[in-house]
mmCIF file of C-alpha atoms in Angstrom:
data_model
loop_
_atom_site.group_PDB
_atom_site.id
_atom_site.type_symbol
_atom_site.label_atom_id
_atom_site.label_comp_id
_atom_site.label_asym_id
_atom_site.label_seq_id
_atom_site.Cartn_x
_atom_site.Cartn_y
_atom_site.Cartn_z
ATOM 1 C CA MET A 50 302.818 89.607 -2.276
ATOM 2 C CA THR A 51 304.696 92.536 -0.894
ATOM 3 C CA ARG A 52 301.675 93.481 1.355
ATOM 4 C CA ALA A 53 301.437 89.848 2.658
ATOM 5 C CA ARG A 54 305.264 89.908 3.432
ATOM 6 C CA SER A 55 304.876 93.032 5.296
ATOM 7 C CA THR A 56 302.061 91.782 7.360
ATOM 8 C CA LEU A 57 303.929 88.590 8.280
ATOM 9 C CA SER A 58 306.873 90.496 9.352
ATOM 10 C CA TRP A 59 304.756 92.045 12.152
ATOM 11 C CA LEU A 60 303.600 88.561 13.514
ATOM 12 C CA PRO A 61 306.823 87.882 15.585
ATOM 13 C CA ALA A 62 306.703 91.377 16.984
ATOM 14 C CA ALA A 63 302.988 91.031 17.856
ATOM 15 C CA LEU A 64 303.654 87.507 19.356
ATOM 16 C CA ALA A 65 306.572 89.020 21.410
ATOM 17 C CA ALA A 66 304.371 91.828 22.650
ATOM 18 C CA GLY A 67 301.673 89.428 23.726
ATOM 19 C CA PHE A 68 304.022 87.290 25.743
ATOM 20 C CA VAL A 69 305.502 90.395 27.248
ATOM 21 C CA PHE A 70 302.067 91.502 28.325
ATOM 22 C CA LEU A 71 301.175 88.245 29.793
ATOM 23 C CA TYR A 72 304.288 87.141 31.600
ATOM 24 C CA LEU A 73 306.173 90.409 32.466
ATOM 25 C CA PRO A 74 303.961 90.894 35.546
ATOM 26 C CA ILE A 75 304.705 87.355 36.768
ATOM 27 C CA VAL A 76 308.433 87.959 36.160
ATOM 28 C CA LEU A 77 308.283 91.141 38.197
ATOM 29 C CA LEU A 78 306.249 89.444 40.983
ATOM 30 C CA VAL A 79 308.990 86.766 41.341
ATOM 31 C CA LEU A 80 311.757 89.363 41.186
ATOM 32 C CA PHE A 81 310.290 91.548 43.901
ATOM 33 C CA SER A 82 309.709 88.514 46.101
ATOM 34 C CA PHE A 83 313.555 88.814 46.730
ATOM 35 C CA ASN A 84 313.279 92.436 47.618
ATOM 36 C CA GLU A 85 314.899 93.657 50.888
ATOM 37 C CA SER A 86 312.422 96.546 51.243
ATOM 38 C CA ARG A 87 308.899 96.163 52.920
ATOM 39 C CA LEU A 88 307.654 98.317 49.847
ATOM 40 C CA VAL A 89 306.804 95.971 47.033
ATOM 41 C CA THR A 90 307.424 98.755 44.366
ATOM 42 C CA VAL A 91 310.775 99.939 45.606
ATOM 43 C CA TRP A 92 313.892 97.774 44.993
ATOM 44 C CA ALA A 93 316.350 97.922 47.892
ATOM 45 C CA GLY A 94 318.621 94.971 47.359
ATOM 46 C CA PHE A 95 318.352 91.085 47.194
ATOM 47 C CA SER A 96 317.088 89.272 50.151
ATOM 48 C CA THR A 97 315.286 86.137 51.121
ATOM 49 C CA ARG A 98 313.932 87.470 54.344
ATOM 50 C CA TRP A 99 310.291 87.425 53.164
ATOM 51 C CA TYR A 100 310.493 83.706 52.563
ATOM 52 C CA GLY A 101 311.742 83.080 56.053
ATOM 53 C CA GLU A 102 308.846 85.238 57.454
ATOM 54 C CA LEU A 103 306.343 83.356 55.276
ATOM 55 C CA LEU A 104 307.360 80.187 56.767
ATOM 56 C CA GLY A 105 306.756 81.664 60.275
ATOM 57 C CA ASN A 106 303.310 82.921 59.310
ATOM 58 C CA GLU A 107 301.009 80.112 60.542
ATOM 59 C CA ARG A 108 297.865 81.782 59.402
ATOM 60 C CA MET A 109 299.016 81.989 55.829
ATOM 61 C CA LEU A 110 300.508 78.357 55.904
ATOM 62 C CA ALA A 111 297.201 76.919 57.317
ATOM 63 C CA ALA A 112 295.321 78.811 54.519
ATOM 64 C CA ALA A 113 297.629 77.433 52.029
ATOM 65 C CA ALA A 114 297.297 73.878 53.277
ATOM 66 C CA LEU A 115 293.542 74.202 53.261
ATOM 67 C CA SER A 116 293.554 75.393 49.605
ATOM 68 C CA LEU A 117 295.810 72.617 48.478
ATOM 69 C CA GLY A 118 293.831 70.055 50.199
ATOM 70 C CA VAL A 119 290.488 71.433 48.934
ATOM 71 C CA ALA A 120 291.908 71.614 45.309
ATOM 72 C CA ALA A 121 293.206 68.155 45.377
ATOM 73 C CA THR A 122 290.050 66.804 46.602
ATOM 74 C CA ALA A 123 287.793 68.880 44.248
ATOM 75 C CA ALA A 124 290.068 67.958 41.307
ATOM 76 C CA THR A 125 289.793 64.218 42.190
ATOM 77 C CA LEU A 126 286.024 64.306 42.435
ATOM 78 C CA ALA A 127 285.821 66.355 39.235
ATOM 79 C CA GLY A 128 288.053 64.035 37.485
ATOM 80 C CA MET A 129 285.914 60.904 38.365
ATOM 81 C CA ALA A 130 282.701 62.647 37.561
ATOM 82 C CA GLY A 131 283.950 64.339 34.545
ATOM 83 C CA THR A 132 285.329 61.271 33.028
ATOM 84 C CA LEU A 133 282.212 59.343 33.319
ATOM 85 C CA ALA A 134 280.213 62.263 32.015
ATOM 86 C CA GLY A 135 282.545 62.807 28.994
ATOM 87 C CA TYR A 136 282.324 59.068 28.283
ATOM 88 C CA ALA A 137 278.516 59.069 28.431
ATOM 89 C CA LEU A 138 278.517 62.217 25.883
ATOM 90 C CA ALA A 139 280.940 60.449 23.420
ATOM 91 C CA ARG A 140 280.074 56.803 23.603
ATOM 92 C CA LEU A 141 276.474 56.385 24.617
ATOM 93 C CA GLY A 142 275.014 57.778 21.583
ATOM 94 C CA ALA A 143 271.637 59.630 21.489
ATOM 95 C CA PHE A 144 270.207 58.354 24.771
ATOM 96 C CA ALA A 145 267.088 59.898 26.295
ATOM 97 C CA LEU A 146 267.470 63.342 27.690
ATOM 98 C CA ARG A 147 270.979 63.700 26.277
ATOM 99 C CA PRO A 148 270.702 67.377 25.188
ATOM 100 C CA LEU A 149 269.485 68.228 28.657
ATOM 101 C CA PHE A 150 272.374 66.339 30.247
ATOM 102 C CA ALA A 151 274.865 68.070 28.127
ATOM 103 C CA LEU A 152 273.251 71.447 28.827
ATOM 104 C CA LEU A 153 273.238 70.956 32.486
ATOM 105 C CA LEU A 154 276.812 69.940 32.428
ATOM 106 C CA LEU A 155 277.829 73.148 30.767
ATOM 107 C CA VAL A 156 275.760 75.517 32.859
ATOM 108 C CA PRO A 157 278.476 75.923 35.696
ATOM 109 C CA MET A 158 280.890 77.014 32.992
ATOM 110 C CA VAL A 159 278.687 79.994 31.706
ATOM 111 C CA LEU A 160 277.038 81.052 34.841
ATOM 112 C CA PRO A 161 278.722 84.025 36.701
ATOM 113 C CA GLU A 162 280.577 82.941 39.727
ATOM 114 C CA VAL A 163 278.455 85.267 41.939
ATOM 115 C CA ILE A 164 275.191 83.448 40.930
ATOM 116 C CA LEU A 165 277.026 79.965 41.248
ATOM 117 C CA GLY A 166 278.197 80.877 44.605
ATOM 118 C CA LEU A 167 274.778 82.103 45.705
ATOM 119 C CA SER A 168 273.009 79.212 44.524
ATOM 120 C CA MET A 169 275.366 76.803 46.428
ATOM 121 C CA LEU A 170 274.974 78.704 49.524
ATOM 122 C CA MET A 171 271.344 78.414 49.292
ATOM 123 C CA THR A 172 271.508 74.647 48.484
ATOM 124 C CA PHE A 173 273.762 73.836 51.546
ATOM 125 C CA SER A 174 271.552 76.022 53.810
ATOM 126 C CA ALA A 175 268.533 74.045 52.640
ATOM 127 C CA LEU A 176 270.144 70.738 53.209
ATOM 128 C CA ASP A 177 271.249 71.946 56.691
ATOM 129 C CA ARG A 178 267.568 72.624 57.562
ATOM 130 C CA LEU A 179 266.259 69.335 55.996
ATOM 131 C CA ILE A 180 268.905 66.697 56.984
ATOM 132 C CA GLY A 181 271.148 68.648 59.415
ATOM 133 C CA TRP A 182 274.187 68.466 57.014
ATOM 134 C CA PRO A 183 276.348 70.357 56.637
ATOM 135 C CA ALA A 184 276.385 71.530 60.174
ATOM 136 C CA GLU A 185 279.543 73.478 59.425
ATOM 137 C CA ARG A 186 280.551 74.765 56.123
ATOM 138 C CA GLY A 187 284.234 73.639 56.018
ATOM 139 C CA PHE A 188 286.614 71.561 53.866
ATOM 140 C CA LEU A 189 284.097 69.191 52.374
ATOM 141 C CA VAL A 190 281.579 71.881 51.533
ATOM 142 C CA VAL A 191 284.173 73.946 49.643
ATOM 143 C CA ALA A 192 285.557 70.960 47.895
ATOM 144 C CA LEU A 193 282.164 69.875 46.557
ATOM 145 C CA ALA A 194 281.383 73.343 45.430
ATOM 146 C CA HIS A 195 284.584 73.485 43.457
ATOM 147 C CA ALA A 196 284.136 70.075 42.114
ATOM 148 C CA THR A 197 280.694 71.043 40.789
ATOM 149 C CA TYR A 198 282.215 73.419 38.045
ATOM 150 C CA GLY A 199 285.479 71.590 37.726
ATOM 151 C CA THR A 200 283.517 68.558 36.505
ATOM 152 C CA ALA A 201 282.236 70.449 33.359
ATOM 153 C CA PHE A 202 285.755 71.245 32.272
ATOM 154 C CA VAL A 203 287.049 67.716 32.748
ATOM 155 C CA ALA A 204 284.073 66.317 30.807
ATOM 156 C CA LEU A 205 284.751 68.563 27.872
ATOM 157 C CA ILE A 206 288.348 67.471 27.738
ATOM 158 C CA VAL A 207 287.658 63.801 28.132
ATOM 159 C CA GLU A 208 284.833 64.053 25.409
ATOM 160 C CA ALA A 209 287.255 65.606 22.962
ATOM 161 C CA ARG A 210 289.896 62.965 23.587
ATOM 162 C CA LEU A 211 287.214 60.242 23.132
ATOM 163 C CA ARG A 212 286.107 61.772 19.835
ATOM 164 C CA GLY A 213 289.595 61.340 18.458
ATOM 165 C CA MET A 214 289.970 57.838 19.630
ATOM 166 C CA ASP A 215 289.232 54.747 17.463
ATOM 167 C CA PRO A 216 286.205 53.048 19.060
ATOM 168 C CA ALA A 217 287.388 49.906 17.466
ATOM 169 C CA LEU A 218 289.918 49.373 20.182
ATOM 170 C CA GLU A 219 287.032 49.049 22.700
ATOM 171 C CA GLU A 220 284.927 46.917 20.337
ATOM 172 C CA ALA A 221 287.959 44.565 19.956
ATOM 173 C CA ALA A 222 288.251 44.244 23.725
ATOM 174 C CA LEU A 223 284.496 43.344 23.951
ATOM 175 C CA ASP A 224 284.890 40.879 21.049
ATOM 176 C CA LEU A 225 287.662 39.018 22.902
ATOM 177 C CA GLY A 226 285.357 38.621 25.887
ATOM 178 C CA ALA A 227 286.022 41.569 28.106
ATOM 179 C CA SER A 228 282.970 42.948 29.897
ATOM 180 C CA PRO A 229 282.071 46.588 29.376
ATOM 181 C CA ALA A 230 283.531 47.473 32.638
ATOM 182 C CA ARG A 231 286.797 45.701 32.026
ATOM 183 C CA ALA A 232 287.059 47.199 28.573
ATOM 184 C CA PHE A 233 286.589 50.643 30.096
ATOM 185 C CA TRP A 234 289.249 50.248 32.764
ATOM 186 C CA ARG A 235 291.777 48.323 30.839
ATOM 187 C CA VAL A 236 291.420 50.018 27.350
ATOM 188 C CA SER A 237 289.704 53.338 27.582
ATOM 189 C CA VAL A 238 290.988 54.690 30.696
ATOM 190 C CA PRO A 239 294.980 54.226 29.853
ATOM 191 C CA LEU A 240 294.241 55.894 26.532
ATOM 192 C CA LEU A 241 292.343 58.721 28.342
ATOM 193 C CA ALA A 242 295.054 59.212 30.894
ATOM 194 C CA PRO A 243 296.506 62.331 29.389
ATOM 195 C CA ALA A 244 293.088 63.949 29.023
ATOM 196 C CA ILE A 245 292.122 62.923 32.545
ATOM 197 C CA ALA A 246 295.505 64.363 33.796
ATOM 198 C CA SER A 247 295.011 67.627 31.936
ATOM 199 C CA GLY A 248 291.385 67.890 33.282
ATOM 200 C CA TRP A 249 292.618 67.133 36.756
ATOM 201 C CA LEU A 250 295.258 69.861 36.581
ATOM 202 C CA LEU A 251 292.861 72.360 35.188
ATOM 203 C CA ALA A 252 290.241 71.632 37.889
ATOM 204 C CA PHE A 253 293.063 71.791 40.563
ATOM 205 C CA THR A 254 294.023 75.247 39.247
ATOM 206 C CA LEU A 255 290.489 76.534 39.123
ATOM 207 C CA SER A 256 289.938 75.529 42.616
ATOM 208 C CA LEU A 257 293.248 76.926 44.032
ATOM 209 C CA ASP A 258 292.420 80.201 42.210
ATOM 210 C CA ASP A 259 288.741 80.496 43.132
ATOM 211 C CA LEU A 260 287.695 83.398 45.407
ATOM 212 C CA VAL A 261 283.921 84.171 44.678
ATOM 213 C CA VAL A 262 282.553 80.714 45.227
ATOM 214 C CA ALA A 263 284.637 79.982 48.251
ATOM 215 C CA SER A 264 283.555 83.315 49.881
ATOM 216 C CA PHE A 265 280.008 82.224 49.682
ATOM 217 C CA VAL A 266 280.163 78.655 50.841
ATOM 218 C CA ALA A 267 282.997 78.640 53.271
ATOM 219 C CA GLY A 268 282.393 78.984 56.928
ATOM 220 C CA PRO A 269 284.425 80.966 59.606
ATOM 221 C CA GLY A 270 286.919 78.175 60.049
ATOM 222 C CA ALA A 271 287.610 77.446 56.419
ATOM 223 C CA THR A 272 289.489 80.456 55.142
ATOM 224 C CA THR A 273 291.187 79.515 51.798
ATOM 225 C CA LEU A 274 294.276 81.236 50.393
ATOM 226 C CA PRO A 275 292.737 83.371 47.971
ATOM 227 C CA MET A 276 290.239 84.708 50.626
ATOM 228 C CA LEU A 277 293.218 85.457 52.930
ATOM 229 C CA VAL A 278 295.225 87.021 50.270
ATOM 230 C CA TYR A 279 292.321 89.232 49.214
ATOM 231 C CA SER A 280 291.734 90.361 52.900
ATOM 232 C CA SER A 281 295.332 91.092 53.241
ATOM 233 C CA VAL A 282 295.714 93.094 49.995
ATOM 234 C CA ARG A 283 292.866 95.383 51.164
ATOM 235 C CA LEU A 284 294.890 96.237 54.255
ATOM 236 C CA GLY A 285 298.161 96.758 52.411
ATOM 237 C CA LEU A 286 300.135 94.496 50.201
ATOM 238 C CA SER A 287 302.857 92.515 52.072
ATOM 239 C CA PRO A 288 306.025 91.059 50.389
ATOM 240 C CA GLN A 289 305.168 87.793 51.941
ATOM 241 C CA ILE A 290 302.385 87.520 49.386
ATOM 242 C CA ASN A 291 305.058 87.897 46.468
ATOM 243 C CA ALA A 292 306.936 85.021 48.087
ATOM 244 C CA LEU A 293 303.933 82.856 48.342
ATOM 245 C CA ALA A 294 302.913 83.478 44.908
ATOM 246 C CA THR A 295 306.433 82.795 43.543
ATOM 247 C CA ILE A 296 306.297 79.381 45.329
ATOM 248 C CA LEU A 297 302.756 78.724 43.787
ATOM 249 C CA VAL A 298 304.123 79.610 40.315
ATOM 250 C CA PHE A 299 306.922 77.284 40.394
ATOM 251 C CA ALA A 300 304.840 74.476 41.864
ATOM 252 C CA ILE A 301 302.295 74.792 39.089
ATOM 253 C CA ALA A 302 305.047 75.137 36.464
ATOM 254 C CA MET A 303 306.484 71.792 37.652
ATOM 255 C CA LEU A 304 303.047 70.203 37.544
ATOM 256 C CA ALA A 305 302.526 71.401 34.106
ATOM 257 C CA PHE A 306 305.921 70.131 33.084
ATOM 258 C CA VAL A 307 305.230 66.694 34.595
ATOM 259 C CA SER A 308 301.833 66.620 32.628
ATOM 260 C CA VAL A 309 303.634 67.480 29.348
ATOM 261 C CA ARG A 310 306.198 64.687 29.982
ATOM 262 C CA ILE A 311 303.534 62.144 30.753
ATOM 263 C CA ASP A 312 301.430 63.247 27.746
ATOM 264 C CA ALA A 313 304.553 62.891 25.395
ATOM 265 C CA ARG A 314 305.318 59.391 26.940
ATOM 266 C CA VAL A 315 301.810 58.042 26.418
ATOM 267 C CA ARG A 316 301.765 59.342 22.785
ATOM 268 C CA ARG A 317 304.935 57.520 22.141
ATOM 269 C CA LEU A 318 303.701 54.311 23.560
ATOM 270 C CA SER A 319 300.376 54.500 21.719
ATOM 271 C CA THR A 320 302.167 54.867 18.377
#
């Protein structure tokens, strides 16, 4: 009993150490985004000058706008395809080629990003030779590439949610005269809304964070924000990057907060 108590007494300290290890670098990044000095490791006083200079950096703002547009498009495409795929895995039973379908759906999650990016580059190059599309590897090409592996994550989340749902709700709608499509949109989709929203946010974050796949498939005029930040860091870290990262941290934190609130409200309504 004494040994068990001594072991449990270390758990809060271990948890605190884990949180410090994970979040202290983010706190320091936010703190040094308000640093007066051009050196990102030397504190010289509080200042917001780097936020002002960031707003005047047209190249970085254009890359940020491109990345946000690509992430939103990729997450939406992944949300639609992943919802249908997760529904097929959870509700259609043992249909023909189901194991192959599930395997192919999970492949993008386990493949190294280098192989995934190279295979997509070869695919788009072959399509260009065969049908003349895409003539330029820009916004749409990067969004499609990101949606490819984002679909797998959305499908897993939706399938897990469907496994926990009572199929009698859908069956009741069918018994009352609803068509399968109407039952899906009026019954299943509202109940799946928290899972779809979580999958959308995950696909959005994965797309916004991606560097390797975008580096393979993006053309000269489609420089995403991670690509620009990576090239800038190689030449020397600018405090503007700290300011940009701080804005992204707060934006994603707000999205996560909204997602949690929506999930809590849906759970209250469902009970």
